[in-house]
CSV table of C-alpha atoms in Angstrom, one decimal:
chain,number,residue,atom,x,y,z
A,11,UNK,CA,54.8,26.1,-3.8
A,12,UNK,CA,55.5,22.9,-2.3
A,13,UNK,CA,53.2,20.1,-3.2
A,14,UNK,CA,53.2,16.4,-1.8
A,15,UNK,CA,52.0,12.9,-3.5
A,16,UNK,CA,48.6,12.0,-2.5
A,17,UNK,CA,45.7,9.1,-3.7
A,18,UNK,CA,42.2,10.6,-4.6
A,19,UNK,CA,39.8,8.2,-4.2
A,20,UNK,CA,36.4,8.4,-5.4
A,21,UNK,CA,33.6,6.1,-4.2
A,22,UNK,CA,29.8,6.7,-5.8
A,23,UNK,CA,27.8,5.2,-3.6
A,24,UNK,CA,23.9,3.9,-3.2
A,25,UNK,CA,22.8,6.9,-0.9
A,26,UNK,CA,21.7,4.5,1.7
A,27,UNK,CA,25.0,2.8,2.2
A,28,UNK,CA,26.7,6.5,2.6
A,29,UNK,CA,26.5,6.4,6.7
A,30,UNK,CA,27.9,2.9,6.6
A,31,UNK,CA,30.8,3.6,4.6
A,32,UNK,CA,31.8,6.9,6.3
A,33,UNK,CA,31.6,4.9,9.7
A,34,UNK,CA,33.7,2.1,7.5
A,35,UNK,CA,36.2,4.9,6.7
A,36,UNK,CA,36.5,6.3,10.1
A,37,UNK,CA,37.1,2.9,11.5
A,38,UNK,CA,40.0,2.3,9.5
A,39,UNK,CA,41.5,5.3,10.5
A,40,UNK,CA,40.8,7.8,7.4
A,41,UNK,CA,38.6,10.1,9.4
A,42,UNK,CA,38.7,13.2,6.3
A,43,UNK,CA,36.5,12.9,3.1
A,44,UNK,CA,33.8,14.4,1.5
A,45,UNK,CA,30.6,14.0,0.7
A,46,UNK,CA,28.8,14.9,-2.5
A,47,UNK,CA,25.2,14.8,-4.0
A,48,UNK,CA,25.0,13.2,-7.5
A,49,UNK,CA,22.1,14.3,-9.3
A,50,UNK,CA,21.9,11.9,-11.7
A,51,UNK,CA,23.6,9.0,-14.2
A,52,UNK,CA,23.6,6.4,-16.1
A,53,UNK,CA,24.5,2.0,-15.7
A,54,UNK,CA,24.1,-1.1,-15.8
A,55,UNK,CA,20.9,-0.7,-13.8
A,56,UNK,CA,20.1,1.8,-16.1
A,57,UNK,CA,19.0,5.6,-16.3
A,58,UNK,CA,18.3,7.3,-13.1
A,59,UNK,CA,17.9,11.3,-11.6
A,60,UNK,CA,17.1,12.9,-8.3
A,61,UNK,CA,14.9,15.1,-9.3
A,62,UNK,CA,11.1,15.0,-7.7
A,63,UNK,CA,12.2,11.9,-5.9
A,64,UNK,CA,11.1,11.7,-2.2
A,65,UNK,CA,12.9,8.7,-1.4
A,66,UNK,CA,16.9,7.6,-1.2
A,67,UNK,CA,16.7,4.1,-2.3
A,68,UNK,CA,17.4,5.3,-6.2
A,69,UNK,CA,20.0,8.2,-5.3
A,70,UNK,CA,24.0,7.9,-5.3
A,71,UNK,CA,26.6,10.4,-3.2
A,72,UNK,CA,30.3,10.8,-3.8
A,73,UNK,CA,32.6,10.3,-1.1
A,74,UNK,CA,35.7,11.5,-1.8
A,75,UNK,CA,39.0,10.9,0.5
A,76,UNK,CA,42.4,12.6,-0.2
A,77,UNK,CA,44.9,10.4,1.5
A,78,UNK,CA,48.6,9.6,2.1
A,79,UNK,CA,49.3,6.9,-1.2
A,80,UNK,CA,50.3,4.4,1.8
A,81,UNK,CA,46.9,4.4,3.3
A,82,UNK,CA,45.3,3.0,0.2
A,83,UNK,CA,45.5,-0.2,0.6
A,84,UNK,CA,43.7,0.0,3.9
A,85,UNK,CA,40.7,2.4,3.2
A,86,UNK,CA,40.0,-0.1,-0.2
A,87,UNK,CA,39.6,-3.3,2.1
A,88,UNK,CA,37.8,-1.5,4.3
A,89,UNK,CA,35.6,0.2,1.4
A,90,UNK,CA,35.3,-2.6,-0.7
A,91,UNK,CA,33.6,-4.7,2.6
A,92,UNK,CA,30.5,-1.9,2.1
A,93,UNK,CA,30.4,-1.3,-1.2
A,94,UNK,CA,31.5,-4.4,-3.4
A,95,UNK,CA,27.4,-6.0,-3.8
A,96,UNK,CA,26.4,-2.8,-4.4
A,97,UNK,CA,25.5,-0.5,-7.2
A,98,UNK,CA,28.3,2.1,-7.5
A,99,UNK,CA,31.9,2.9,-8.9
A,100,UNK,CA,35.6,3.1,-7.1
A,101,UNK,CA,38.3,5.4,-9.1
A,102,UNK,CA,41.6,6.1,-7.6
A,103,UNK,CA,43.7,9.0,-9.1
A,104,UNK,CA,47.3,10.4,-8.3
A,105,UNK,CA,46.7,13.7,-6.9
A,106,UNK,CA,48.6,16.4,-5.1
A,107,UNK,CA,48.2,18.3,-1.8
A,108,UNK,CA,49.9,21.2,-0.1
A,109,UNK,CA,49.0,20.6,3.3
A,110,UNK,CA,50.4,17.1,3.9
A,111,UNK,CA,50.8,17.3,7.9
A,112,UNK,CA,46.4,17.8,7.1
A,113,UNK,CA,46.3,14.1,6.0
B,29,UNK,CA,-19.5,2.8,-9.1
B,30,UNK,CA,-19.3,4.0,-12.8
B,31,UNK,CA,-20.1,7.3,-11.4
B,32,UNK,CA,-18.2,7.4,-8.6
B,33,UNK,CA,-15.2,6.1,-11.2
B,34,UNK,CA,-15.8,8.6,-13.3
B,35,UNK,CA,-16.0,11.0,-10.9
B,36,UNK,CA,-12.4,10.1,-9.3
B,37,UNK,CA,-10.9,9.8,-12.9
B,38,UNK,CA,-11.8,13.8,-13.6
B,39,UNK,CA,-10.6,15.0,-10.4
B,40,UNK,CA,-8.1,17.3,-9.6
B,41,UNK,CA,-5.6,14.8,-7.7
B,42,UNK,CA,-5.7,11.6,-10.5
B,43,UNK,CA,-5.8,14.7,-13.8
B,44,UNK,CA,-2.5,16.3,-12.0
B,45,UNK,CA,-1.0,12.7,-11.9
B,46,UNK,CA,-2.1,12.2,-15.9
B,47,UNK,CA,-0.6,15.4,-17.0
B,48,UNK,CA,2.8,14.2,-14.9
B,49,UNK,CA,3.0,10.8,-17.0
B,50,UNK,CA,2.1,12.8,-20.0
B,51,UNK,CA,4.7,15.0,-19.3
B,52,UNK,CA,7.1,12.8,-18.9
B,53,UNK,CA,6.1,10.7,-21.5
B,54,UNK,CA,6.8,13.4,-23.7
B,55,UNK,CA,10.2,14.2,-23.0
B,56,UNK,CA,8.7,17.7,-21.4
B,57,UNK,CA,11.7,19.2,-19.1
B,58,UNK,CA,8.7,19.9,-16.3
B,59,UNK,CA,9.8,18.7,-13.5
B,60,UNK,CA,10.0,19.0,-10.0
B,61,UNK,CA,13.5,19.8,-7.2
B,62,UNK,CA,14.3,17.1,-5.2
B,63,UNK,CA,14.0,19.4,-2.0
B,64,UNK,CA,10.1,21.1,-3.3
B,65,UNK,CA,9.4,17.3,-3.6
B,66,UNK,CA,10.4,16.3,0.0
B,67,UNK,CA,8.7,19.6,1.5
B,68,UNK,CA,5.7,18.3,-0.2
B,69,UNK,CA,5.7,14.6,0.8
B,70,UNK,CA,6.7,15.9,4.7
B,71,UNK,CA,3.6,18.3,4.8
B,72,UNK,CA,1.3,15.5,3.3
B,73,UNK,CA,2.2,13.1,6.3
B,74,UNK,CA,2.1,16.0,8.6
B,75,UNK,CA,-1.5,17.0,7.5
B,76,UNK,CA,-2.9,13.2,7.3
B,77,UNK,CA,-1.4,12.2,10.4
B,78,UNK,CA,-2.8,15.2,12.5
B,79,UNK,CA,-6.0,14.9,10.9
B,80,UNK,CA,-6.6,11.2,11.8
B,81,UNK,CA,-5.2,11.8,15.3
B,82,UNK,CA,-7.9,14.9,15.6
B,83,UNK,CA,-10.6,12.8,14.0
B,84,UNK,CA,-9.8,10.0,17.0
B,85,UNK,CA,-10.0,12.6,19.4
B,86,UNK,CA,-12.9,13.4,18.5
B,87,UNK,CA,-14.6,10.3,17.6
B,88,UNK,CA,-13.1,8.3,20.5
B,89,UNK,CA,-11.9,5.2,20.1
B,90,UNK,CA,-13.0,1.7,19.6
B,91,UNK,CA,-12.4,-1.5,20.6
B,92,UNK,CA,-11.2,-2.3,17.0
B,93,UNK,CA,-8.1,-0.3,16.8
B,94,UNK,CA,-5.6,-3.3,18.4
B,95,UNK,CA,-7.6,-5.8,16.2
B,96,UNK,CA,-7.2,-3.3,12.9
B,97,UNK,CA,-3.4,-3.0,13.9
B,98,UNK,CA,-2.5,-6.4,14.7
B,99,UNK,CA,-4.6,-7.4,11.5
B,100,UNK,CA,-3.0,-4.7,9.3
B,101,UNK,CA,0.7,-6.1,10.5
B,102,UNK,CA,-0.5,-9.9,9.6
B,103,UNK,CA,-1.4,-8.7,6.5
B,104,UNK,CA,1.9,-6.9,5.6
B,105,UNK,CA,3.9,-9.9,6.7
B,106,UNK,CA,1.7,-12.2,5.0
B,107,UNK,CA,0.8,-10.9,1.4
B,108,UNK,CA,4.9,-11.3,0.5
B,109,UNK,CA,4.3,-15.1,0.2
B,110,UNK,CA,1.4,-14.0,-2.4
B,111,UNK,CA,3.1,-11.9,-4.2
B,112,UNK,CA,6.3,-14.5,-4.1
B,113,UNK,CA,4.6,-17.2,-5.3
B,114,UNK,CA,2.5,-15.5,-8.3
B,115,UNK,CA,5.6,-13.4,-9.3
B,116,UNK,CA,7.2,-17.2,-9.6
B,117,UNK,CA,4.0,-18.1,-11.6
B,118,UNK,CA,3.9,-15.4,-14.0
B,119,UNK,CA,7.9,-14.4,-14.3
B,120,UNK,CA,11.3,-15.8,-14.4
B,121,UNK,CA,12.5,-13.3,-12.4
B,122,UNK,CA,15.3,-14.8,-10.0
B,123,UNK,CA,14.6,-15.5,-6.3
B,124,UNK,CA,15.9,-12.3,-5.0
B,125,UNK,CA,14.2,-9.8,-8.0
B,126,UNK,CA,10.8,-12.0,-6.7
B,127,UNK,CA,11.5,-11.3,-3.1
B,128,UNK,CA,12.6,-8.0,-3.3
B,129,UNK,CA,9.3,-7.0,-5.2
B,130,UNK,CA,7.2,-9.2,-2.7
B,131,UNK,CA,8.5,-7.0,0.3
B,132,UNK,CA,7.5,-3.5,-1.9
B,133,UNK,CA,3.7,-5.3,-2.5
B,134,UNK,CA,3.4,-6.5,1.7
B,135,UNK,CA,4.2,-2.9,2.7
B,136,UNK,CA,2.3,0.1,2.1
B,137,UNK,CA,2.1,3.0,-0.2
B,138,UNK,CA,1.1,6.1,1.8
B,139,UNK,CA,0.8,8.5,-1.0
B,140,UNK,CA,-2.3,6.2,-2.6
B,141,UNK,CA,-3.4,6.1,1.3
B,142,UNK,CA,-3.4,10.0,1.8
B,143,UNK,CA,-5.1,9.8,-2.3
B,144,UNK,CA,-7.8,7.4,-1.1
B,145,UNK,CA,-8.6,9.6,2.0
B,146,UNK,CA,-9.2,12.4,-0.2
B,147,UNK,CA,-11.3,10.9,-2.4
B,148,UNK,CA,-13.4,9.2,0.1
B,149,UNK,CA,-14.0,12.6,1.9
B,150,UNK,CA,-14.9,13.9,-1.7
B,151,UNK,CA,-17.5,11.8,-1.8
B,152,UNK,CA,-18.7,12.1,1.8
B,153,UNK,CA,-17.3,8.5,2.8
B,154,UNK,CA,-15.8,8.9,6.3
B,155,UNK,CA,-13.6,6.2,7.4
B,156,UNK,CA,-11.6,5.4,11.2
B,157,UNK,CA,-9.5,8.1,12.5
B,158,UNK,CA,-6.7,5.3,13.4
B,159,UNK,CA,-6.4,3.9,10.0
B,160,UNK,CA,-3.7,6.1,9.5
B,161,UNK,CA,-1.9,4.4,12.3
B,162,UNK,CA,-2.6,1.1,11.1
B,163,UNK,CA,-0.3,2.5,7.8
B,164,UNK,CA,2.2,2.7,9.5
B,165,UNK,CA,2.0,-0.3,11.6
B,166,UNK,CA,1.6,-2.1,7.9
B,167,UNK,CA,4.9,-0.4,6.4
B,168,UNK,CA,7.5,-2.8,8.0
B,169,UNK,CA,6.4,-6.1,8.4
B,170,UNK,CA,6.9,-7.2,4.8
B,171,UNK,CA,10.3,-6.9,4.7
B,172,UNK,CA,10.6,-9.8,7.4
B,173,UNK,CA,9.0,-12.1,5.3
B,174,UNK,CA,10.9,-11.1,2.2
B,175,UNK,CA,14.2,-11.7,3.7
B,176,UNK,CA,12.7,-15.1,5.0
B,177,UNK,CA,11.8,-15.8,1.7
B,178,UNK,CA,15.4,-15.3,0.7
B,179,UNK,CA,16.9,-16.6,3.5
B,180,UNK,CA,15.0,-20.0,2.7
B,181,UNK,CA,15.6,-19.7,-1.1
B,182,UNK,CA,18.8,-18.8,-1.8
B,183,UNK,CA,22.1,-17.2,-0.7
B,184,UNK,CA,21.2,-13.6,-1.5
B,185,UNK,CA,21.3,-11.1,1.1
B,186,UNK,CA,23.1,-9.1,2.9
B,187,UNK,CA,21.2,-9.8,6.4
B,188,UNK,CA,19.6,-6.8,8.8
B,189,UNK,CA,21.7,-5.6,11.6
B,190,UNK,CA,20.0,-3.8,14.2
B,191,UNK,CA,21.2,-0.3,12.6
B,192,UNK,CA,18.8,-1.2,9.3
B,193,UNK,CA,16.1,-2.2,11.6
B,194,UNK,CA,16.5,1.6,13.4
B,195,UNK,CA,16.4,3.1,10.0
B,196,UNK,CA,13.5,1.4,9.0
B,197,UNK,CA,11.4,1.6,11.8
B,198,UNK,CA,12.3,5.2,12.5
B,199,UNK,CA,12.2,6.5,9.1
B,200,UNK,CA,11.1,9.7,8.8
B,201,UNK,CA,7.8,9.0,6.9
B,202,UNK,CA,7.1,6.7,9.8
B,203,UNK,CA,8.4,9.5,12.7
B,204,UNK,CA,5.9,12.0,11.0
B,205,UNK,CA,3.4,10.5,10.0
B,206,UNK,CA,2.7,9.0,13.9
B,207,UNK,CA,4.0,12.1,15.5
B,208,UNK,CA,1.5,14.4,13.8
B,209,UNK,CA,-1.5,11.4,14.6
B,210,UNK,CA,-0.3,11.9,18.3
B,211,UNK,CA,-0.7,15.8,17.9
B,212,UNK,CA,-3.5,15.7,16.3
B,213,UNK,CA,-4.6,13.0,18.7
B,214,UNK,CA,-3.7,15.0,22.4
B,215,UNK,CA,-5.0,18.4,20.7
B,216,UNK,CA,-8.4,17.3,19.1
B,217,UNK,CA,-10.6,19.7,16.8
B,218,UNK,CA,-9.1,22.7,18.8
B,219,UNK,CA,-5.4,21.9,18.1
B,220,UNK,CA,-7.2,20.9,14.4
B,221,UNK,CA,-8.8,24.6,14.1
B,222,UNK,CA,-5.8,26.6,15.2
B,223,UNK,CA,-3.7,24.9,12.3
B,224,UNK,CA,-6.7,24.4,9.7
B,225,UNK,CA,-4.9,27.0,7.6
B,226,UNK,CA,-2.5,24.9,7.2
B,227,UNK,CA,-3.3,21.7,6.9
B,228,UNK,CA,-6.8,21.5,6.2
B,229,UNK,CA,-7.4,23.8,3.6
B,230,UNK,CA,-4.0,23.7,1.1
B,231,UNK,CA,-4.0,20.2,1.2
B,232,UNK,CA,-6.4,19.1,-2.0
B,233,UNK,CA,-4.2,21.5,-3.8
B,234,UNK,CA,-0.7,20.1,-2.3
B,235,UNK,CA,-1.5,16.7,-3.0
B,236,UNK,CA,-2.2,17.5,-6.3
B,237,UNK,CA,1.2,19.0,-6.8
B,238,UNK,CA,2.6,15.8,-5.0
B,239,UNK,CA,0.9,13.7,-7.7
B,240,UNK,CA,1.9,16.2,-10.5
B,241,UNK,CA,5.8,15.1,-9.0
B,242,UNK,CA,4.2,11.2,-8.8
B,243,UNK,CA,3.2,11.1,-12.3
B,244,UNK,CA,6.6,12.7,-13.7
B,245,UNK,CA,8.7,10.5,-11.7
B,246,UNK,CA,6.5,7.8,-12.7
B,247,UNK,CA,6.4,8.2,-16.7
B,248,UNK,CA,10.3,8.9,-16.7
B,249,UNK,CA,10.7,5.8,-15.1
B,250,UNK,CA,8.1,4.1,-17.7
B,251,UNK,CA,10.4,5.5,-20.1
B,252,UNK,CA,13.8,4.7,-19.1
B,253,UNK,CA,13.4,1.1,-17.8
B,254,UNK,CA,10.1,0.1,-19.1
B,255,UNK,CA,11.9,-2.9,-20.8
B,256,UNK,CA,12.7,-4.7,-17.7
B,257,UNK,CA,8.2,-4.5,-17.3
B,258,UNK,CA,7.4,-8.0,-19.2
B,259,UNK,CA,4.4,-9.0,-19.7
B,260,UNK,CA,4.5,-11.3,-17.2
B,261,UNK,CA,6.0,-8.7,-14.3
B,262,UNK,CA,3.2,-6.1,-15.6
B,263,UNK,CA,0.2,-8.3,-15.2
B,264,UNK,CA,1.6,-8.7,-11.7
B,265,UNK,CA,1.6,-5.4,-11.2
B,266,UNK,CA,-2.0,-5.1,-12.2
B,267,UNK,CA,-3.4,-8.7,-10.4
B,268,UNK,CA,-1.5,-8.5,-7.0
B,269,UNK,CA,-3.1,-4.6,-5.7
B,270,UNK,CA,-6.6,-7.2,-6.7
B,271,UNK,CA,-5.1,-9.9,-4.7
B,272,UNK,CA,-3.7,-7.5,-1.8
B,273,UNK,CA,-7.5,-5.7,-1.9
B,274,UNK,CA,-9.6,-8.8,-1.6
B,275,UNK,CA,-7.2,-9.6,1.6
B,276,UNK,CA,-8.1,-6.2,3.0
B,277,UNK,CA,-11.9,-6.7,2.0
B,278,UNK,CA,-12.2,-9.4,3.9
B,279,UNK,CA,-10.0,-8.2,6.8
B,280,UNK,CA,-11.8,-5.2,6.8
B,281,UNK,CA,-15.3,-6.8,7.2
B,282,UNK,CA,-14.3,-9.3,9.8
B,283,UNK,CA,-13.3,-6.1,11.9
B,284,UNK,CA,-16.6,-4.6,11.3
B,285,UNK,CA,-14.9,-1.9,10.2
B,286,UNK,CA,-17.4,1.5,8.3
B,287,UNK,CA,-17.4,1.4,4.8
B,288,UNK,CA,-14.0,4.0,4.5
B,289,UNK,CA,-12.3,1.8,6.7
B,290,UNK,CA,-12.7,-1.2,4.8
B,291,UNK,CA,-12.3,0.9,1.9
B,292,UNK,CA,-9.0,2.6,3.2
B,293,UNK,CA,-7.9,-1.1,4.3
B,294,UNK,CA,-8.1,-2.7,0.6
B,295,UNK,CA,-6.5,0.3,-0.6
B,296,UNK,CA,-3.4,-0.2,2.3
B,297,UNK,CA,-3.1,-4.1,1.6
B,298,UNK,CA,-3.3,-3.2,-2.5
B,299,UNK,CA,-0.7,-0.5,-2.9
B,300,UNK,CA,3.1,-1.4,-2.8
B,301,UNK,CA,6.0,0.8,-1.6
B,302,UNK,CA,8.4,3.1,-3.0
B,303,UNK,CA,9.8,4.8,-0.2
B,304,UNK,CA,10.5,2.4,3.2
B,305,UNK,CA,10.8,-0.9,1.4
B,306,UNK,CA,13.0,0.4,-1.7
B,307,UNK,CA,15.8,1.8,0.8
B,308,UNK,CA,15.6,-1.0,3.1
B,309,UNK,CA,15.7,-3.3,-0.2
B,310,UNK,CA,19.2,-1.5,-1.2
B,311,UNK,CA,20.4,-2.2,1.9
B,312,UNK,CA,19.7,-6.1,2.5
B,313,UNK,CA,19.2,-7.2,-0.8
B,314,UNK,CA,21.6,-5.5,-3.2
B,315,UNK,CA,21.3,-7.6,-5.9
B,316,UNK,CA,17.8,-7.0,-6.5
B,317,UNK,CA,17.3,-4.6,-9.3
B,318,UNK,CA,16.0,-1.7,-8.4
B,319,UNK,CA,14.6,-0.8,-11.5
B,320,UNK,CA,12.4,-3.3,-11.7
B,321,UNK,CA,10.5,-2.8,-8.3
B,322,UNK,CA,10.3,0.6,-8.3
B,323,UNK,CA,9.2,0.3,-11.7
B,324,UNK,CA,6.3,-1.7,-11.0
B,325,UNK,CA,5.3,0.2,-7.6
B,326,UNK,CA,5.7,3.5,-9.1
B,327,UNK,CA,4.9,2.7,-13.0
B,328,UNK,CA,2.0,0.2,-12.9
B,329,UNK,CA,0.2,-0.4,-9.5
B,330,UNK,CA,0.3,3.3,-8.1
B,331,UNK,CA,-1.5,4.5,-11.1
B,332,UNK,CA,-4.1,1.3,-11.5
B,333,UNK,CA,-4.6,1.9,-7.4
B,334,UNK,CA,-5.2,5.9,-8.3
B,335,UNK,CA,-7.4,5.4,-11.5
B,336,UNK,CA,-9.3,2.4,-11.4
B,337,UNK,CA,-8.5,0.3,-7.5
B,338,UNK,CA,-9.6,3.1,-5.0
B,339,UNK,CA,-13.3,3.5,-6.9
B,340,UNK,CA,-12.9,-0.4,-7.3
B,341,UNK,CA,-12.3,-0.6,-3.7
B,342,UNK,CA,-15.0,1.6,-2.4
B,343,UNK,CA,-17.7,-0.1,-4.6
B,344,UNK,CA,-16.8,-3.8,-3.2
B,345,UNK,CA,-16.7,-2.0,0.6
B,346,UNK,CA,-19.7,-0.6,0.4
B,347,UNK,CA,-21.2,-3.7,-1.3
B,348,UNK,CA,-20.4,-5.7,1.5
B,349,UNK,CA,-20.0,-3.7,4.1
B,350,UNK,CA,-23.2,-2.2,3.1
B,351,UNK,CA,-22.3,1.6,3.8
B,352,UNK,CA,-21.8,1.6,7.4
């Protein structure tokens, strides 16, 4: 099967900047991601799990993005104006797709 | 007030609290789903915010509930600059940490409110209908003054755009908690009776299962980042609810508010945050650590409010307000 070159790029995210990055995102143009509970980790602000929490300001989502390799350098300045002061990690892999007319 | 003390240390609502820290403290694996804790915390608001509506409805109100509001805001805005300044005195936590905590301490912590409410009706202590109105109006406010205080202080900050001040504002704690007290308020004791099975009589039980969640969160929290608590941060933690209670005492009185009211108003200006002001924290002041605040809200003051402040607070207003 035919597969294309893609970018896979991971941003975990403070749970209460999750609507301003996906509106970030959709701005500059990369309107397909998804979005992912994380139940729990570790850091440098140290241990922390969603469970019996009521509130958001101590839980993290995943937003992932599959996108086109040439798009990357646009969806990380856009990203990176949301997320750089806050708590969180960016990881970029090399991934493959099948459907590339999708991204 | 040793009685009363002792009497709200054995009941149901602070022991479910104790065996949560323990728990946790313990490295037990009991613990609560985020969704079961959510359900719990949205019928809690529900049930305290219809009650207080039907309790206006049927008590009628008075003059005082404009003055209460207005006085409950002026509070929330102004106890920041407290806690600011004796977090400066005690710590050498950096502007923003300070700040950060400051807002959590100005604002409001509705869980000790709905515990207080429970334990005054325990003990036959009735207290204004509108009070839980005046919560909410008390939620907000402190985060003005914190991001004044950084604004001022340093260069920290990442500002509030009109989409924060939506979020905040019409947070869900906030939406429920003042669309149940206008249900409760337009229905009355009927609306009151035809739901009773609901919220009247679960509710003692619920809210200890809410404080079971409470004291697990709590003591894993006390376990995981307890070293950022110094000494100096903890004795905050344990002088500002005395600080933020003596406000309310006083604001209370000069209202001429009943004894629960006053009671119920120390207890509002003596609990900090960990659900409005935490998010809203994330969002305007990232660098502040969030273990820290919510450590202190969560870890120290909730549980000194709980145990020893709300039978504290109820001893001082009916000292001086002289069991109205």
């Amino acid at each position: 099967m035919e597969t294309h070159p893609a970018k896979r790029v991971e941003i975990i995210i403070e749970a209460v900047m999750e609507r301003r990055l996906t509106q970030t995102l959709s701005d500059a143009g990369v309107t397909g991601y998804t979005v992912l509970p994380v139940t729990g980790g570790s850091g440098r602000s140290g241990y922390w799990n969603r469970e019996g929490q009521i509130g958001r300001a101590s839980g993290m989502v995943a937003v992932i993005c599959l996108i086109r390799p040439e798009k990357l350098d646009a969806l990380l300045e856009a990203a990176f104006a949301v997320v750089d002061r806050h708590i969180g990690v960016v990881n970029i892999t090399d991934a493959q797709i099948l459907r590339a007319e999708r991204f | 007030m040793i009685s009363t003390a002792a009497e709200t240390l054995l009941s149901p609502i602070v022991l479910s609290f104790v065996l949560g820290v323990a728990a946790a403290l313990a490295r037990s694996d009991l613990s609560f789903p985020e969704a079961i804790a959510k359900g719990l915390s949205l019928y809690l608001l529900f049930a305290i915010g219809f009650k207080g509506g039907a309790s206006i409805a049927s008590h009628g109100i008075d003059g005082r509930l404009l003055a209460t509001l207005l006085a409950g805001a002026l509070l929330s805005l102004t106890l920041p600059f407290v806690a600011f300044a004796l977090l400066r005195l005690l710590t050498k936590l950096t502007v923003v940490d300070a700040a950060s905590i400051a807002a959590h301490y100005g604002s409001i912590s509705i869980v000790t409110f709905v515990a207080a409410t429970t334990l005054l009706a325990g003990q036959n202590v009735e207290a204004e209908g509108y009070m839980v109105a005046v919560a909410a109006a008390m939620e907000a406010p402190a985060i003005l003054s914190a991001l004044w205080i950084v604004a001022r202080r340093s260069r920290g900050g990442e500002g509030m755009g009109a989409d924060v001040w939506r979020e905040i504002l019409l947070n869900g704690s906030i939406v429920l908690l003042l669309g149940s007290f206008v249900i409760g308020w337009l229905t009355g004791e009927r609306g009151l009776q035809e739901i009773a099975g609901l919220v009247v009589v679960p509710f003692k039980g619920i809210l200890c299962l809410f404080l079971l969640d409470m004291g697990i969160v709590a003591g894993r929290g006390l376990r995981a980042n307890g070293s950022v608590l110094t000494p100096g941060v903890i004795l905050f933690g344990l002088g500002m609810p005395l600080v933020g209670a003596t406000a309310g005492l006083a604001a209370g009185t000069v209202l001429g508010l009943s004894t629960g009211g006053v009671t119920l108003m120390m207890v509002l200006s003596a609990s900090a945050s960990y659900i409005a002001v935490p998010a809203a924290m994330r969002v305007a002041l990232p660098e502040a650590n969030p273990a820290l605040s919510l450590g202190l809200a969560l870890g120290i003051t909730f549980p000194f409010n709980l145990i020893l402040g709300i039978p504290l607070y109820l001893a001082a207003a009916t000292l001086v307000a002289g069991g109205q």
